[in-house]
Tab-separated table of C-alpha atoms in Angstrom:
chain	number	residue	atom	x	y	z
B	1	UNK	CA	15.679	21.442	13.647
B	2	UNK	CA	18.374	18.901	12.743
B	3	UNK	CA	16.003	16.232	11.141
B	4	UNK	CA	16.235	12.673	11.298
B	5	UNK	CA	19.913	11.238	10.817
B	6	UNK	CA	21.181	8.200	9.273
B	7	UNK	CA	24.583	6.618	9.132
B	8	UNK	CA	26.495	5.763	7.828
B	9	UNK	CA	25.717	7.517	4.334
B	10	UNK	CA	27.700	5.156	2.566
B	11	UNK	CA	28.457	1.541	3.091
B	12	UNK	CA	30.378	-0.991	1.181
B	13	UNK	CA	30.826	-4.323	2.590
B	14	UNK	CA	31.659	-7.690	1.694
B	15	UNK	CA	29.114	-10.516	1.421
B	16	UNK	CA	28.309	-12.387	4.570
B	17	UNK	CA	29.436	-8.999	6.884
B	18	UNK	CA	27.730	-7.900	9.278
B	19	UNK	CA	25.965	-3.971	8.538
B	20	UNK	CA	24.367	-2.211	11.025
B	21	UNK	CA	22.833	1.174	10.100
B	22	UNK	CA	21.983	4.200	12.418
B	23	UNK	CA	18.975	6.112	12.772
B	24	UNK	CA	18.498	9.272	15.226
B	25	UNK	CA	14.470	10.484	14.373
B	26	UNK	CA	13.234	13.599	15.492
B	27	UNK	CA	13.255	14.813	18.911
B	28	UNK	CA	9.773	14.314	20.100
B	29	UNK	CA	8.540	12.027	17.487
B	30	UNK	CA	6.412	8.571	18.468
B	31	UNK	CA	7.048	6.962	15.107
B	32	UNK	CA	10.268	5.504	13.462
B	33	UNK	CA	10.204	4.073	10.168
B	34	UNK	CA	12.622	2.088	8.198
B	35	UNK	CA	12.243	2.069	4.834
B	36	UNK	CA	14.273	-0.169	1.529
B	37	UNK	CA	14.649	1.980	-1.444
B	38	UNK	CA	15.843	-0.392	-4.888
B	39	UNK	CA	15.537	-0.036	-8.558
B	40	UNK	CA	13.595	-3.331	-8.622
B	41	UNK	CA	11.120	-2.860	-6.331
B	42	UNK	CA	10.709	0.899	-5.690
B	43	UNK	CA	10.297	1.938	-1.656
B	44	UNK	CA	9.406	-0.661	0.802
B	45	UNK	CA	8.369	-0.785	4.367
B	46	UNK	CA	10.258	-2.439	6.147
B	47	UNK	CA	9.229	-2.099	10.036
B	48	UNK	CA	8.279	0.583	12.002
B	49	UNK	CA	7.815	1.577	15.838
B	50	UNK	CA	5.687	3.097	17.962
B	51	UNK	CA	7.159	4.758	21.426
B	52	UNK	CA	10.075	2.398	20.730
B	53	UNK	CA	7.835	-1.330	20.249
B	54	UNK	CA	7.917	-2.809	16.705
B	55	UNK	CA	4.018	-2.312	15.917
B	56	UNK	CA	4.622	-3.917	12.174
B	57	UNK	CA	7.600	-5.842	10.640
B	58	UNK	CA	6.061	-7.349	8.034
B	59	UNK	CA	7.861	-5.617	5.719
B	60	UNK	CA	11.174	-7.265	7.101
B	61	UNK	CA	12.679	-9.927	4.074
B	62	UNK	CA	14.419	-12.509	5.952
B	63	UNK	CA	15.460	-13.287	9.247
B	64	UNK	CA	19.313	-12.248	8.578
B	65	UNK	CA	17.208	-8.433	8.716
B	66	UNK	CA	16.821	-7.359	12.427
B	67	UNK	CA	15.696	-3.684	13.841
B	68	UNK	CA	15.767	-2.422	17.517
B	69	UNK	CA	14.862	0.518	18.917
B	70	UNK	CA	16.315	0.951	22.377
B	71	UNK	CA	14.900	4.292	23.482
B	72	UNK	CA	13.460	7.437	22.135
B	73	UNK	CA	16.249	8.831	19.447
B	74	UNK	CA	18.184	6.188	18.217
B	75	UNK	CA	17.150	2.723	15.928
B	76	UNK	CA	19.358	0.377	14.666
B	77	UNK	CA	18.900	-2.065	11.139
B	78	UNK	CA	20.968	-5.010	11.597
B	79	UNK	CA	21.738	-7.317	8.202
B	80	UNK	CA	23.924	-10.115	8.958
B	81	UNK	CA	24.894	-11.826	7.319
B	82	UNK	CA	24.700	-9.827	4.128
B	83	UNK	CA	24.118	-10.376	0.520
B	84	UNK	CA	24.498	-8.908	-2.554
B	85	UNK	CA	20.483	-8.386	-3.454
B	86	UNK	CA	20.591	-6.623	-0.137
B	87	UNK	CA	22.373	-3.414	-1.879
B	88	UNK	CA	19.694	-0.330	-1.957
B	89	UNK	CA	19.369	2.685	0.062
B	90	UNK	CA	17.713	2.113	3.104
B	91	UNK	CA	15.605	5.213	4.738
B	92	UNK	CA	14.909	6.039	7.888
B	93	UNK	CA	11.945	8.335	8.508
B	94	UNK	CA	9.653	9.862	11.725
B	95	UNK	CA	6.250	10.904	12.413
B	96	UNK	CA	5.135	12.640	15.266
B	97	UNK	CA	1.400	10.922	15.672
B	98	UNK	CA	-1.685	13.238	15.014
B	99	UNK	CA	-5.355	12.872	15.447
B	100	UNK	CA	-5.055	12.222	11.140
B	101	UNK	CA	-2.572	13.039	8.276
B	102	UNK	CA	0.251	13.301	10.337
B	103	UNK	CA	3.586	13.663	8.076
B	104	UNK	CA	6.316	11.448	7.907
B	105	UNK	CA	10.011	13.044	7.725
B	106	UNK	CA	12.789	11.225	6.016
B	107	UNK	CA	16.708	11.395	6.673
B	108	UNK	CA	19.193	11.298	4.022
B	109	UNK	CA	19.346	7.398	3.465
B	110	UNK	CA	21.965	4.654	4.070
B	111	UNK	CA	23.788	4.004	0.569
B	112	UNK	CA	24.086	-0.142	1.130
B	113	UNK	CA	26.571	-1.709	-1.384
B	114	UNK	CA	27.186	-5.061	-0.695
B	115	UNK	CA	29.677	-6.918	-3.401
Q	1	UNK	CA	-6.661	-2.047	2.241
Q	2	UNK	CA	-5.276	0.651	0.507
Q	3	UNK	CA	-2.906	1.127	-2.537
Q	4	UNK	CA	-1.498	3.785	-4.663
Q	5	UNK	CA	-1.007	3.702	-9.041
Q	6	UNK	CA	1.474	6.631	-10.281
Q	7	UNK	CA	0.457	5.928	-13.902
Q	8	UNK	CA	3.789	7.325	-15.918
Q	9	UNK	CA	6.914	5.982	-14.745
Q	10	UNK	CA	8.798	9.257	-16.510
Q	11	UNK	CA	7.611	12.564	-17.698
Q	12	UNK	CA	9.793	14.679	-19.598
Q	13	UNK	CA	8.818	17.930	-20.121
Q	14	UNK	CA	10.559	21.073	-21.528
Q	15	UNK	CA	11.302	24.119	-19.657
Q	16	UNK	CA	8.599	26.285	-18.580
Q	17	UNK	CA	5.674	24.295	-19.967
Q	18	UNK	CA	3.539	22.962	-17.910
Q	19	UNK	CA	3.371	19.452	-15.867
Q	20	UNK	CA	0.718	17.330	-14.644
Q	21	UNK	CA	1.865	14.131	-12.571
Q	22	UNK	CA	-1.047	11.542	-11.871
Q	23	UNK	CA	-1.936	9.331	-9.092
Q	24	UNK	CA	-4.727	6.618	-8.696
Q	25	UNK	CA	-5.807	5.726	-5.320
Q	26	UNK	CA	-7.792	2.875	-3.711
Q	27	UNK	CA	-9.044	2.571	-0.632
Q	28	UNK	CA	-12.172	1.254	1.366
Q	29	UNK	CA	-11.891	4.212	4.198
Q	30	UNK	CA	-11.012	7.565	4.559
Q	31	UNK	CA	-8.236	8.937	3.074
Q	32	UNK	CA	-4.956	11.389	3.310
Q	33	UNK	CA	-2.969	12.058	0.254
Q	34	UNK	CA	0.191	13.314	-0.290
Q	35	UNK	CA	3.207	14.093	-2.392
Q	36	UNK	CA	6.898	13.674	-1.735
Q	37	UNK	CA	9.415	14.936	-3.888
Q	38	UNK	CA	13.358	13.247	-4.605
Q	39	UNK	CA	16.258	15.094	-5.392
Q	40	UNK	CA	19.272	12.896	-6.333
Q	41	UNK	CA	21.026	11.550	-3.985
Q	42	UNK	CA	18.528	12.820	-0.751
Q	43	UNK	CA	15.915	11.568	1.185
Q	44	UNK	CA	12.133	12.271	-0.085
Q	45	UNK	CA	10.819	15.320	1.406
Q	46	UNK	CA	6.580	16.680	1.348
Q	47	UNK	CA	5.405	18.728	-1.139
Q	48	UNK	CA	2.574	18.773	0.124
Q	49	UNK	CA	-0.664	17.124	1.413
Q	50	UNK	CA	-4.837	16.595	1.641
Q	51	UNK	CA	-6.460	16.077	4.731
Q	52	UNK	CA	-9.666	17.588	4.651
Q	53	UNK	CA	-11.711	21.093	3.145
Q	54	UNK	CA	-10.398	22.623	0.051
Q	55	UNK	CA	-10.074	20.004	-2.543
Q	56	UNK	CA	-7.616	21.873	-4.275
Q	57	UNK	CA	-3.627	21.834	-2.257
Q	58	UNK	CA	-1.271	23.943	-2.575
Q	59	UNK	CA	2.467	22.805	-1.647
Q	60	UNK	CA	5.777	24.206	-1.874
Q	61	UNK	CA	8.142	25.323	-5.172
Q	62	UNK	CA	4.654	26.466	-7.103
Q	63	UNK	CA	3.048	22.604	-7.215
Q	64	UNK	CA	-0.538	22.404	-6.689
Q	65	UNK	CA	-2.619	19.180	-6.704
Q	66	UNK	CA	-6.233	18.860	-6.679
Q	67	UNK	CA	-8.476	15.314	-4.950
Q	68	UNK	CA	-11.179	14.197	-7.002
Q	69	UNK	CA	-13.143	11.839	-4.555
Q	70	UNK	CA	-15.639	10.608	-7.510
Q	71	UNK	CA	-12.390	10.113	-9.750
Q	72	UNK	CA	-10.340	8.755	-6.652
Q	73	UNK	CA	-7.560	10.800	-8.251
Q	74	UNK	CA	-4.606	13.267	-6.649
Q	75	UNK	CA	-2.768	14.474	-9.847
Q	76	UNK	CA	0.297	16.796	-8.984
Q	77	UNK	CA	0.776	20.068	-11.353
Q	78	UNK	CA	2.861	22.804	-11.957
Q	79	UNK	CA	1.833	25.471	-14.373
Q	80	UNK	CA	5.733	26.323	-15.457
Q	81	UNK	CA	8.691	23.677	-14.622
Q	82	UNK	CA	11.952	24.700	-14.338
Q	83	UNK	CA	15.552	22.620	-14.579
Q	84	UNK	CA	15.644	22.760	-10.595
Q	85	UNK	CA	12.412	20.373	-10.659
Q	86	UNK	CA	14.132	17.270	-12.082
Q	87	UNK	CA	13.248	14.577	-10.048
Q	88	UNK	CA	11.462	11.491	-8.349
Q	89	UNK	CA	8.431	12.390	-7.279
Q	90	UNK	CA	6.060	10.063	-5.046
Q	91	UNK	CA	2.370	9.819	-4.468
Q	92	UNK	CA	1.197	8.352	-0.894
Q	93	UNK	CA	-1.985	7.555	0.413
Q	94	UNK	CA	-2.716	7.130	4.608
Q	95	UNK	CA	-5.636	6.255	6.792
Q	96	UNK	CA	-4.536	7.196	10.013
Q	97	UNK	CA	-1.737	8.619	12.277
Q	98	UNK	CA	0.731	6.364	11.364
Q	99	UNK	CA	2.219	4.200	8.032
Q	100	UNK	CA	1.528	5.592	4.629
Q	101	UNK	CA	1.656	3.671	1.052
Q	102	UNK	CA	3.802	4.782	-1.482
Q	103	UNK	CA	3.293	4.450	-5.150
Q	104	UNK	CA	5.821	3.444	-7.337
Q	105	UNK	CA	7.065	6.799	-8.120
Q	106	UNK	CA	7.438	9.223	-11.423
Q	107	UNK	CA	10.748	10.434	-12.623
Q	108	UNK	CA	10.428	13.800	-14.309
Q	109	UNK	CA	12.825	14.878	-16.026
Q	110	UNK	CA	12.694	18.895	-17.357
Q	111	UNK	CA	14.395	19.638	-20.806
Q	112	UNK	CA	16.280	23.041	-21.262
């Protein structure tokens, strides 16, 4: 099983670019997750999706954060335009859904630097 | 609503001793517990995980962890740690078939 993929691994932009990150879950998994891993503030939910609809972006921090999820295997986490408090590693994680418990599986992570 | 307390930030511990992680819960429902585990530089991945039955959970690379309902407690242990068990390791707490809440994680770090 390939597990869920992320790109790019790395990422070092300028501030006020445009970053879009890449997420391929599972194949066969309902749930996609993206997730904000920093220092500061430990690991954050940031949205997540249900058989492709946004159930909960509450997480999200601004408006300049956007996430779409066009079909079954691939999500996208838009930042634009970016800033340098936006460097952290973002994750990007699937769950198949269960009747309970069911566990969530986490790519590699997005290294964000943004200077 | 439900949140998670991982009450040492780092553990260091010397080789082949013993380890005991902890993690507080709170919740007002039902609840599934598990552990993830860090390695530098990689994703988390499950150690492992309480749904139901045996209170005491066994998980992968010798960790155990036992839920204490009365104590609303999942500590993480390992009766011998070796260098390869340097990490992050995180305690989460779900309701359902979806989201889970992280804690704020526990670095431990094992001394040759």
């Amino acid at each position: 099983d390939a597990g869920v993929i992320q790109s790019p691994r790395h990422e070092v932009t300028e501030m006020g670019q445009e970053v879009t990150l890449r997420c391929k879950p599972i194949s066969g998994h309902d749930y996609l997750f993206w997730y904000r891993q920093t220092m500061m503030r430990g690991l954050e939910l940031l949205i997540y999706f249900n058989n492709n609809v946004p159930i909960d972006d509450s997480g999200m921090p601004e408006d300049r954060f956007s996430a779409k999820m066009p079909n079954a295997s691939f999500s996208t986490l838009k930042i634009q335009p970016s800033e340098p408090r936006d460097s952290a590693v973002y994750f990007c994680a699937s769950s198949l859904a269960g009747t309970r418990g069911n566990t969530i599986y986490f790519g590699e992570g997005s290294w964000l630097t943004v200077v | 609503a439900q949140s998670v307390t991982q009450l040492d930030s780092q553990v260091p511990v010397f080789e082949e001793a013993p380890v005991e992680l902890r993690c507080n819960y709170s919740s007002s429902v039902s609840v599934y517990l598990f552990w993830y585990v860090q390695y530098p530089n990689q994703g988390l991945q499950l150690l492992l995980k309480y749904l139901s039955g045996s209170t005491l959970v066994k998980g992968i690379n010798g960790f155990e962890a036992e839920f204490n309902k009365s104590q609303t407690s999942f500590h993480l242990r390992k009766p011998s740690v070796h260098i390869s068990d340097t990490a992050e390791y995180f305690c989460a707490v779900g309701t359902g078939a979806n989201n889970l809440f992280f804690g704020t994680g526990t670095r431990l770090t094992v001394i040759p």
